[in-house]
Short mmCIF file of C-alpha atoms in Angstrom, two decimals:
data_model
loop_
_atom_site.label_atom_id
_atom_site.label_comp_id
_atom_site.label_asym_id
_atom_site.label_seq_id
_atom_site.Cartn_x
_atom_site.Cartn_y
_atom_site.Cartn_z
CA MET A 247 -0.03 -0.19 0.00
CA THR A 248 1.62 3.51 -0.62
CA ALA A 249 0.56 6.69 0.82
CA LYS A 250 -1.55 7.96 -2.01
CA LEU A 251 -2.40 6.58 -4.94
CA GLU A 252 -1.03 8.50 -7.87
CA SER A 253 -3.57 8.27 -10.60
CA HIS A 254 -6.21 6.63 -7.89
CA VAL A 255 -6.91 4.55 -10.41
CA PRO A 256 -6.98 1.16 -9.27
CA ALA A 257 -4.36 -0.97 -11.86
CA ALA A 258 -2.25 -3.73 -11.57
CA PRO A 259 1.12 -3.32 -9.93
CA PRO A 260 4.07 -1.53 -12.40
CA GLN A 261 5.40 -4.01 -14.37
CA PRO A 262 9.12 -3.25 -14.63
CA ALA A 263 11.68 -5.55 -13.51
CA THR A 264 12.72 -3.64 -10.61
CA ALA A 265 9.13 -5.16 -9.02
CA PRO A 266 10.23 -8.41 -7.59
CA THR A 267 8.58 -11.47 -8.15
CA PRO A 268 8.02 -13.87 -4.72
CA THR A 269 8.78 -17.82 -5.48
CA PRO A 270 7.61 -20.66 -3.69
CA PRO A 271 9.84 -21.88 -1.16
CA SER A 272 12.32 -25.15 -2.57
CA PRO A 273 12.28 -28.23 -0.93
CA ALA A 274 15.80 -27.42 0.52
CA ALA A 275 14.32 -24.62 2.29
CA LEU A 276 10.69 -26.52 3.21
CA ALA A 277 13.51 -29.55 4.85
CA GLN A 278 15.00 -26.30 6.94
CA ARG A 279 11.97 -24.61 8.04
CA GLU A 280 11.11 -28.03 9.35
CA ALA A 281 14.19 -28.64 11.02
CA ARG A 282 14.25 -25.04 12.78
CA ARG A 283 10.76 -25.71 14.04
CA GLN A 284 11.73 -29.47 15.48
CA GLN A 285 14.88 -26.99 17.31
CA HIS A 286 13.04 -24.81 18.30
CA GLU A 287 10.47 -26.98 19.97
CA ALA A 288 13.05 -29.03 21.70
CA LEU A 289 14.18 -25.94 23.27
CA LEU A 290 10.95 -25.14 24.29
CA ALA A 291 10.94 -28.10 26.11
CA ARG A 292 14.25 -27.61 27.83
CA TRP A 293 13.03 -24.45 28.93
CA LYS A 294 10.33 -25.76 30.41
CA GLY A 295 12.55 -28.25 31.95
CA ILE A 296 14.82 -25.67 33.52
CA GLU A 297 11.63 -23.59 34.97
CA GLU A 298 10.62 -27.29 36.49
CA ALA A 299 13.87 -27.68 38.20
CA GLY A 300 14.01 -24.71 39.82
CA GLY A 301 16.31 -22.23 38.00
CA THR A 302 19.43 -22.67 35.56
CA ASP A 303 21.76 -24.29 38.64
CA ALA A 304 19.85 -26.40 39.92
CA TRP A 305 18.71 -27.68 36.62
CA VAL A 306 22.44 -28.16 35.78
CA GLN A 307 23.33 -29.81 38.97
CA GLN A 308 20.27 -32.35 37.92
CA GLN A 309 21.20 -32.95 34.23
CA LEU A 310 24.99 -33.36 35.96
CA VAL A 311 23.79 -36.09 38.39
CA ALA A 312 21.91 -37.98 36.00
CA LYS A 313 24.77 -38.19 33.61
CA GLY A 314 26.76 -39.44 36.36
CA VAL A 315 29.16 -37.03 35.77
CA ALA A 316 29.14 -34.82 38.70
CA ALA A 317 31.86 -35.28 41.24
CA GLU A 318 31.29 -36.01 45.13
CA GLU A 319 32.07 -34.01 47.94
CA VAL A 320 35.44 -36.10 49.89
CA GLU A 321 38.04 -34.97 52.21
CA PHE A 322 40.54 -34.39 49.43
CA GLU A 323 43.60 -34.39 52.38
CA GLU A 324 42.73 -37.97 52.92
CA LEU A 325 42.64 -39.51 49.21
CA SER A 326 46.21 -40.70 48.20
CA GLU A 327 47.79 -39.25 45.21
CA LYS A 328 46.04 -41.94 42.61
CA GLN A 329 42.48 -40.84 44.10
CA LYS A 330 43.44 -37.55 44.51
CA ALA A 331 44.51 -37.45 40.31
CA ALA A 332 41.55 -39.18 39.45
CA TRP A 333 39.05 -36.86 41.44
CA LYS A 334 40.22 -34.29 40.07
CA GLU A 335 39.71 -35.64 35.94
CA LYS A 336 36.32 -36.25 37.69
CA LYS A 337 35.93 -32.22 38.57
CA LYS A 338 37.81 -31.27 35.22
CA ALA A 339 35.12 -33.58 33.19
CA GLU A 340 32.40 -31.88 35.43
CA ALA A 341 33.59 -28.50 34.78
CA GLY A 342 33.51 -28.88 30.99
CA GLU A 343 29.93 -30.55 30.98
CA ARG A 344 28.53 -27.57 33.30
CA ARG A 345 29.69 -25.10 30.61
CA ALA A 346 28.59 -27.22 28.40
CA LEU A 347 24.93 -27.44 30.64
CA LYS A 348 24.86 -23.95 31.06
CA ARG A 349 25.48 -22.95 27.19
CA GLN A 350 22.41 -25.15 26.01
CA ALA A 351 20.65 -23.43 29.04
CA TRP A 352 21.69 -20.30 27.48
CA GLU A 353 20.09 -21.07 24.28
CA ALA A 354 16.77 -22.01 25.68
CA TRP A 355 16.43 -19.25 27.68
CA LYS A 356 17.08 -17.38 23.75
CA ALA A 357 14.36 -18.94 22.52
CA THR A 358 12.08 -17.47 25.06
CA HIS A 359 13.01 -14.57 25.91
CA ILE A 360 13.68 -11.45 24.03
CA HIS A 361 17.02 -9.77 25.85
CA HIS A 362 17.94 -7.05 23.68
CA LEU A 363 16.66 -5.32 20.31
CA GLY A 364 19.85 -3.28 19.08
CA ALA A 365 20.86 -0.10 19.80
CA GLY A 366 18.66 2.56 21.17
CA VAL A 367 15.87 0.41 21.92
CA HIS A 368 14.98 0.04 25.78
CA TRP A 369 13.32 -3.44 26.64
CA GLU A 370 13.17 -5.22 29.88
CA GLU A 371 12.22 -8.69 30.06
CA SER A 372 9.97 -8.65 32.78
CA GLN A 373 6.41 -6.66 32.09
CA GLY A 374 4.32 -4.57 34.40
CA PRO A 375 2.92 -1.14 34.96
CA ASP A 376 5.18 1.31 34.67
CA LYS A 377 4.63 5.16 34.44
CA PHE A 378 3.91 5.91 30.49
CA ASP A 379 1.01 3.13 31.08
CA VAL A 380 -2.81 5.05 30.55
CA PRO A 381 -5.24 5.15 33.36
CA GLU A 382 -7.23 1.80 33.23
CA ARG A 383 -4.46 0.45 30.72
CA GLU A 384 -6.57 -3.00 30.92
CA GLU A 385 -9.72 -1.15 30.74
CA ARG A 386 -8.73 1.06 27.48
CA ALA A 387 -7.16 -2.64 26.00
CA LYS A 388 -10.71 -4.22 26.58
CA ALA A 389 -12.38 -1.04 25.17
CA ASN A 390 -10.53 -1.34 21.46
CA GLY A 391 -10.88 -5.07 21.37
CA LEU A 392 -6.88 -5.61 21.78
CA PRO A 393 -5.26 -9.12 22.77
CA ASP A 394 -3.55 -8.51 26.36
CA TRP A 395 -0.94 -10.69 26.03
CA ASP A 396 1.32 -11.71 29.55
CA SER A 397 4.58 -12.94 28.05
CA VAL A 398 6.77 -12.32 24.90
CA GLU A 399 5.89 -16.45 24.14
CA ALA A 400 2.34 -15.56 24.17
CA LEU A 401 2.70 -12.39 21.66
CA ALA A 402 5.14 -14.70 19.21
CA LYS A 403 2.16 -17.63 19.44
CA ALA A 404 -0.29 -15.25 18.49
CA LEU A 405 1.85 -14.33 15.63
CA GLY A 406 2.97 -17.78 14.86
CA VAL A 407 6.38 -17.56 15.29
CA SER A 408 9.39 -18.54 17.55
CA VAL A 409 10.42 -15.45 20.48
CA ALA A 410 13.97 -15.88 18.64
CA ARG A 411 12.05 -15.09 15.08
CA LEU A 412 9.73 -12.20 16.52
CA ARG A 413 13.24 -10.89 17.92
CA TRP A 414 15.15 -11.74 14.26
CA PHE A 415 11.98 -9.57 12.99
CA ALA A 416 11.96 -6.86 15.54
CA PHE A 417 16.19 -6.59 16.45
CA HIS A 418 17.13 -2.79 14.99
CA ARG A 419 20.82 -2.37 13.42
CA GLU A 420 22.49 0.17 11.99
CA VAL A 421 24.59 -1.96 9.33
CA ASP A 422 22.82 -5.17 8.96
CA THR A 423 24.08 -7.88 6.51
CA GLY A 424 20.58 -8.71 5.24
CA THR A 425 17.16 -6.79 5.13
CA HIS A 426 13.26 -8.38 6.04
CA TYR A 427 12.35 -5.61 2.66
CA GLN A 428 12.53 -5.66 -0.85
CA SER A 429 12.70 -2.49 -2.66
CA TRP A 430 11.52 -1.23 -6.11
CA GLU A 431 10.74 2.52 -7.42
CA ILE A 432 7.32 3.40 -9.38
CA PRO A 433 6.78 6.57 -11.26
CA LYS A 434 5.21 9.54 -9.57
CA ARG A 435 2.86 11.79 -11.61
CA ASP A 436 4.82 14.95 -11.40
CA GLY A 437 7.76 12.90 -13.28
CA GLY A 438 9.85 11.12 -10.18
CA LYS A 439 10.11 8.55 -8.47
CA ARG A 440 8.32 6.84 -5.58
CA THR A 441 10.38 3.65 -3.52
CA ILE A 442 8.29 1.32 -2.57
CA THR A 443 9.43 -0.85 0.20
CA ALA A 444 7.70 -4.24 0.94
CA PRO A 445 8.09 -6.55 3.48
CA LYS A 446 9.37 -9.98 2.65
CA ARG A 447 6.81 -13.15 2.54
CA GLU A 448 6.84 -14.28 6.14
CA LEU A 449 7.36 -10.87 8.08
CA LYS A 450 4.30 -9.87 5.87
CA ALA A 451 1.81 -12.46 7.34
CA ALA A 452 2.79 -11.33 10.67
CA GLN A 453 2.41 -7.71 9.91
CA ARG A 454 -0.89 -8.92 8.41
CA TRP A 455 -2.02 -10.82 11.80
CA VAL A 456 -1.22 -6.95 13.27
CA LEU A 457 -3.22 -5.46 11.15
CA SER A 458 -6.39 -7.52 11.63
CA ASN A 459 -5.54 -7.85 15.22
CA VAL A 460 -4.51 -4.75 16.79
CA VAL A 461 -4.25 -1.73 14.33
CA GLU A 462 -7.48 -2.04 12.27
CA ARG A 463 -9.14 -2.02 16.02
CA LEU A 464 -7.60 1.68 17.47
CA PRO A 465 -10.33 4.66 16.95
CA VAL A 466 -10.73 6.27 13.52
CA HIS A 467 -11.96 9.90 12.95
CA GLY A 468 -14.64 10.23 10.30
CA ALA A 469 -12.96 12.12 8.53
CA ALA A 470 -10.33 9.75 7.18
CA HIS A 471 -11.34 7.59 3.99
CA GLY A 472 -8.42 6.12 2.89
CA PHE A 473 -8.19 2.22 3.74
CA VAL A 474 -10.57 1.60 5.67
CA ALA A 475 -13.51 -0.18 5.44
CA GLY A 476 -16.66 0.85 3.70
CA ARG A 477 -15.09 4.28 2.64
CA SER A 478 -12.76 4.75 -0.23
CA ILE A 479 -12.05 7.50 -2.78
CA LEU A 480 -15.22 7.99 -3.87
CA THR A 481 -16.57 8.80 -0.45
CA ASN A 482 -13.99 11.17 0.13
CA ALA A 483 -14.89 13.00 -3.09
CA LEU A 484 -18.63 12.53 -2.94
CA ALA A 485 -18.43 14.92 0.99
CA HIS A 486 -16.88 18.15 -1.59
CA ARG A 487 -19.14 17.99 -4.57
CA GLY A 488 -21.00 21.03 -5.40
CA ALA A 489 -18.36 22.98 -3.45
CA ASP A 490 -17.82 27.05 -4.47
CA VAL A 491 -14.69 26.46 -2.70
CA LEU A 492 -12.02 23.64 -3.16
CA VAL A 493 -8.59 23.90 -1.38
CA LYS A 494 -6.25 20.63 -1.31
CA VAL A 495 -3.12 20.33 1.39
CA ASP A 496 -0.73 17.53 0.82
CA MET A 497 1.34 16.45 3.75
CA LYS A 498 5.01 16.33 3.10
CA ASP A 499 7.30 13.12 4.09
CA PHE A 500 3.82 11.52 5.81
CA PHE A 501 5.29 7.49 6.17
CA PRO A 502 8.70 8.62 6.95
CA SER A 503 7.64 11.20 9.86
CA VAL A 504 6.29 8.52 11.22
CA THR A 505 8.91 6.77 13.43
CA TRP A 506 8.65 3.74 15.54
CA ARG A 507 8.63 5.84 18.59
CA ARG A 508 5.39 7.59 17.55
CA VAL A 509 4.21 4.14 16.33
CA LYS A 510 4.64 2.50 20.10
CA GLY A 511 3.26 5.59 21.59
CA LEU A 512 0.04 5.14 19.85
CA LEU A 513 -0.49 1.39 20.67
CA ARG A 514 0.33 1.98 24.26
CA LYS A 515 -2.39 4.64 23.88
CA GLY A 516 -4.59 2.50 22.42
CA GLY A 517 -4.00 -0.04 25.84
CA LEU A 518 -0.78 -2.12 24.95
CA GLN A 519 1.68 -3.23 27.71
CA GLU A 520 5.44 -1.49 27.19
CA ASN A 521 6.82 -4.87 25.77
CA ALA A 522 4.28 -5.37 23.45
CA ALA A 523 4.57 -1.47 22.11
CA THR A 524 8.08 -2.00 21.52
CA LEU A 525 7.87 -4.80 19.17
CA LEU A 526 4.82 -4.48 17.04
CA ALA A 527 6.32 -0.64 16.77
CA LEU A 528 9.94 -2.28 15.72
CA LEU A 529 7.68 -4.88 13.59
CA SER A 530 6.08 -2.27 11.67
CA THR A 531 9.01 -0.28 10.52
CA GLU A 532 12.03 -0.25 9.27
CA ALA A 533 15.09 2.73 8.79
CA PRO A 534 15.37 3.85 4.97
CA ARG A 535 19.09 2.02 3.83
CA GLU A 536 21.66 2.44 1.53
CA VAL A 537 22.93 -0.82 -0.16
CA MET A 538 26.82 -0.98 0.35
CA GLN A 539 29.81 -3.21 -0.71
CA PHE A 540 32.41 -3.36 1.69
CA ARG A 541 35.32 -5.87 1.61
CA GLY A 542 33.60 -8.42 -0.52
CA LYS A 543 30.11 -8.01 1.58
CA THR A 544 26.82 -6.45 1.13
CA LEU A 545 25.88 -3.94 3.64
CA TYR A 546 22.75 -2.59 4.36
CA VAL A 547 23.23 1.32 6.17
CA ALA A 548 20.29 3.17 7.89
CA LYS A 549 20.51 6.87 6.53
CA GLY A 550 17.70 7.55 8.95
CA PRO A 551 15.06 6.48 11.76
CA ARG A 552 13.15 3.22 11.96
CA ALA A 553 10.01 4.75 10.33
CA LEU A 554 6.34 3.33 8.27
CA PRO A 555 7.22 1.83 5.18
CA GLN A 556 5.33 2.74 2.33
CA GLY A 557 4.78 -0.67 1.16
CA ALA A 558 3.80 -2.91 4.71
CA PRO A 559 0.46 -3.44 4.76
CA THR A 560 0.05 -2.63 8.60
CA SER A 561 1.66 1.69 7.35
CA PRO A 562 -1.72 3.07 6.19
CA ALA A 563 -3.94 1.78 8.96
CA LEU A 564 -1.38 3.17 11.71
CA THR A 565 -1.05 6.63 9.91
CA ASN A 566 -4.81 6.48 10.04
CA ALA A 567 -5.30 5.74 14.11
CA LEU A 568 -2.26 8.49 14.58
CA CYS A 569 -4.21 10.60 12.96
CA LEU A 570 -7.19 10.85 15.26
CA ARG A 571 -6.09 13.51 17.25
CA LEU A 572 -5.34 15.98 14.17
CA ASP A 573 -8.58 14.67 12.41
CA LYS A 574 -10.76 16.20 15.48
CA ARG A 575 -8.74 19.05 15.74
CA VAL A 576 -8.37 19.98 11.80
CA SER A 577 -12.08 18.69 11.54
CA ALA A 578 -13.43 21.22 14.28
CA MET A 579 -11.18 24.59 13.00
CA ALA A 580 -12.96 23.66 9.30
CA LYS A 581 -16.36 23.38 10.44
CA ARG A 582 -15.61 26.88 12.73
CA LEU A 583 -14.89 28.20 9.29
CA GLY A 584 -18.03 27.13 7.46
CA PHE A 585 -15.63 23.95 5.25
CA THR A 586 -15.95 20.05 5.01
CA TYR A 587 -13.30 18.35 5.94
CA THR A 588 -11.58 14.76 4.54
CA ARG A 589 -8.30 12.97 4.49
CA TYR A 590 -7.69 10.38 2.37
CA ALA A 591 -4.03 8.81 3.76
CA ASP A 592 -1.71 12.67 3.12
CA ASP A 593 -4.30 14.44 1.40
CA LEU A 594 -6.29 16.67 2.90
CA THR A 595 -9.25 18.43 1.47
CA PHE A 596 -11.62 21.38 2.26
CA SER A 597 -14.76 22.55 0.42
CA TRP A 598 -16.89 25.63 1.05
CA ARG A 599 -20.19 25.99 -0.01
CA ARG A 600 -21.81 29.58 0.03
CA ALA A 601 -25.31 29.75 2.54
CA LYS A 602 -28.17 28.74 0.67
CA GLY A 603 -30.27 32.05 -0.65
CA ALA A 604 -27.37 33.70 -0.88
CA LYS A 605 -27.27 34.52 -4.66
CA GLY A 606 -27.47 38.40 -5.14
CA LYS A 607 -26.76 39.20 -1.37
CA LYS A 608 -23.05 40.13 -0.61
CA GLN A 609 -21.71 37.76 1.25
CA ALA A 610 -17.88 36.82 2.41
CA ASP A 611 -15.50 34.96 0.34
CA ALA A 612 -14.52 31.20 1.91
CA PRO A 613 -11.61 32.23 4.09
CA VAL A 614 -9.33 29.98 2.62
CA ALA A 615 -6.02 32.68 4.44
CA THR A 616 -6.79 32.12 7.40
CA LEU A 617 -7.94 28.32 6.67
CA LEU A 618 -4.50 27.63 5.60
CA ALA A 619 -2.84 29.28 8.54
CA ARG A 620 -4.56 26.91 11.31
CA VAL A 621 -3.71 23.81 9.13
CA LYS A 622 -0.16 24.47 9.08
CA SER A 623 -0.04 25.10 12.62
CA ILE A 624 -2.22 22.10 13.50
CA LEU A 625 -0.10 19.55 11.57
CA GLU A 626 3.39 21.20 12.65
CA ALA A 627 1.45 20.73 16.28
CA GLU A 628 0.65 17.10 15.65
CA GLY A 629 4.38 16.53 13.52
CA PHE A 630 3.85 16.31 10.08
CA THR A 631 4.91 19.10 7.41
CA VAL A 632 2.47 20.78 4.82
CA HIS A 633 3.75 20.23 1.17
CA PRO A 634 4.82 23.55 0.59
CA ASP A 635 4.10 22.68 -3.42
CA LYS A 636 1.03 21.06 -3.29
CA THR A 637 -1.15 23.18 -1.90
CA ARG A 638 -4.34 23.79 -4.27
CA VAL A 639 -6.93 26.73 -4.36
CA LEU A 640 -9.70 25.58 -7.14
CA ARG A 641 -13.07 27.45 -7.32
CA LYS A 642 -16.30 26.71 -8.88
CA GLY A 643 -15.78 27.69 -12.33
CA GLY A 644 -12.80 25.38 -12.81
CA LYS A 645 -12.59 21.78 -13.07
CA GLN A 646 -12.53 20.52 -9.13
CA ARG A 647 -11.18 17.07 -8.35
CA VAL A 648 -10.59 15.22 -5.80
CA THR A 649 -8.71 12.00 -4.97
CA GLY A 650 -8.86 11.23 -8.96
CA LEU A 651 -12.60 12.41 -9.00
CA VAL A 652 -14.48 15.18 -10.86
CA VAL A 653 -16.95 17.10 -8.28
CA ASN A 654 -17.93 20.44 -9.90
CA GLU A 655 -21.86 19.94 -11.01
CA ALA A 656 -22.59 17.43 -14.05
CA PRO A 657 -24.02 18.96 -17.21
CA ASN A 658 -27.37 18.25 -16.07
CA GLY A 659 -26.88 20.60 -12.68
CA VAL A 660 -26.14 17.66 -10.21
CA PRO A 661 -23.22 17.27 -8.31
CA GLY A 662 -21.92 14.26 -7.48
CA ALA A 663 -18.43 12.82 -8.69
CA ARG A 664 -17.26 10.94 -11.78
CA VAL A 665 -14.18 9.83 -13.88
CA PRO A 666 -12.77 12.75 -15.46
CA ARG A 667 -13.66 12.86 -19.87
CA GLU A 668 -9.85 11.95 -20.03
CA VAL A 669 -9.89 8.93 -18.69
CA VAL A 670 -12.73 7.62 -20.51
CA ARG A 671 -11.89 8.48 -23.88
CA ARG A 672 -8.50 6.98 -23.60
CA LEU A 673 -9.83 3.79 -22.02
CA ARG A 674 -12.06 3.68 -24.92
CA ALA A 675 -9.68 4.37 -27.48
CA ALA A 676 -7.28 1.55 -26.11
CA ILE A 677 -9.92 -0.82 -26.49
CA HIS A 678 -11.13 0.21 -29.92
CA ASN A 679 -7.35 -0.12 -31.22
CA ARG A 680 -7.05 -3.42 -29.97
CA GLU A 681 -10.09 -4.35 -31.33
CA GLN A 682 -8.66 -4.09 -34.71
CA GLY A 683 -6.18 -5.55 -33.92
CA LYS A 684 -3.60 -2.49 -32.84
CA PRO A 685 -0.84 -3.11 -30.62
CA GLY A 686 -1.60 -0.99 -27.46
CA ARG A 687 0.87 1.59 -25.35
CA GLU A 688 4.04 0.91 -24.47
CA GLY A 689 3.92 -1.09 -20.66
CA GLU A 690 -0.20 -1.03 -21.57
CA SER A 691 -1.81 -4.30 -19.81
CA LEU A 692 -5.21 -6.08 -20.30
CA GLU A 693 -5.49 -5.76 -16.57
CA GLN A 694 -3.94 -2.19 -16.60
CA LEU A 695 -7.24 -1.34 -18.79
CA LYS A 696 -9.26 -3.49 -15.94
CA GLY A 697 -8.22 -1.40 -13.53
CA MET A 698 -9.31 1.75 -15.50
CA ALA A 699 -12.82 -0.20 -16.54
CA ALA A 700 -13.54 -0.27 -12.61
CA PHE A 701 -12.72 2.62 -11.60
CA ILE A 702 -15.37 3.93 -14.06
CA HIS A 703 -17.83 1.38 -12.94
CA MET A 704 -17.29 3.03 -9.46
CA THR A 705 -19.37 5.84 -10.26
CA ASP A 706 -20.94 4.73 -13.43
CA PRO A 707 -21.62 1.07 -13.30
CA ALA A 708 -23.59 0.55 -16.72
CA ARG A 709 -20.65 2.28 -18.99
CA GLY A 710 -18.07 0.34 -16.55
CA ARG A 711 -20.33 -2.76 -17.16
CA ALA A 712 -19.92 -2.38 -21.09
CA PHE A 713 -16.31 -1.58 -20.88
CA LEU A 714 -15.38 -4.43 -18.75
CA GLN A 715 -17.50 -6.77 -21.14
CA GLN A 716 -15.70 -5.69 -23.85
CA LEU A 717 -12.25 -5.96 -22.31
CA GLU A 718 -13.12 -9.92 -21.53
CA ALA A 719 -14.17 -10.30 -24.83
CA LEU A 720 -10.56 -9.28 -26.32
CA GLU A 721 -9.02 -11.45 -23.36
CA ALA A 722 -11.12 -14.47 -24.54
CA LYS A 723 -9.57 -13.46 -27.99
CA GLN A 724 -6.06 -13.34 -27.27
CA ALA A 725 -6.73 -17.08 -25.06
CA PRO A 726 -4.73 -19.78 -26.73
CA GLY A 727 -6.49 -22.42 -27.91
CA PRO A 728 -6.59 -25.85 -26.81
CA ALA A 729 -3.71 -27.99 -28.33
CA ALA A 730 -3.72 -29.83 -31.49
CA PRO A 731 -4.10 -33.37 -31.15
#
């Protein structure tokens, strides 16, 4: 997912080779995964035995006795030289076995505990109330429908990974020899490039669980229309149809502005404990990295703090929850000034309408300058920045677009939200050319054309359905026939 749909037209992902194609795991990888699972189960069983024995020292002593290598206590001075030598050898063997058993106990401890999450990350193994808990934390978590894990192991189990795997996903390194993400670039409307950083398969599965079971349960303001169930670019646009004045404001570096510490604060405010909030915040963020070669090794060097990656399934929903107070403040301010406010990811839209029956009467124009000054002040107070080059004021006489849809009054005088005419014309021409046997534009696929047709269908079902039927006929025509006998 991206912070903003560049064209707001649902289409196939970019086709350049920069976008990696996931491959199914090989038999060797599956065997390695199974071996890792069995090893983890053995470590869990070992740690359970250590706890039942009363701790590491008691378990080690128990194992030494069971193996017959524990040297009994003796009156050393009363032993003969030969007995002394034999006792020393046994004591030496016991010491070696004791060290080996302590290493095994440490491995079992690491399999069930976190211990450390990297430089700059505060971590305490024991959980409990602290001064940063919200008042009545457990009641807040329950009200939000959030799980309340009593241990790191319980969180890892809920995510479907081992504690060691969870630590590996969350561990922060300024310089790393590997990465849990893959990156590629897509074109932007202004001609530049946008970098998409998407998690690899296993981390993505964990993030999707976090999205469904934690993030989507956090409260979101009614002004948010992006990546919210039941809302869309259409509901966002319809809120501003038939406006006399439309004001559009963009936030700069939206996802990079949301660091892992801000995510942690959001989760703690939602009712999670310190440890769970820390792990899930790290799990959902990553530092922007530069790939470097050093002494024959590939290194991934952090260029900034860990923040929301543009491409992780959790990122858009986290920003919606994080912007709850921002949306409340901006919405209240806009209402006082007579504006309607909505937000779609980092796009803020305001619309103003003249009072009914004001025609022919003198009425003050929309207080645009006041609105923009107050929006800037609120955004900065909430840790965001207005993009200086993307503020637009669109009046009734010109074309007004919101999230890609035209919201001016239609020719019949009825306000609504519709797909721009040029999009319809471009799709109609593309279908016509293909029906005539002509090739499509460079990089243009049937899937992209289907996305444009679905976009049209959203506001004009009859026309969109007709385009989709034409594209399905083209697809059937291009499909290879049955092989000759």
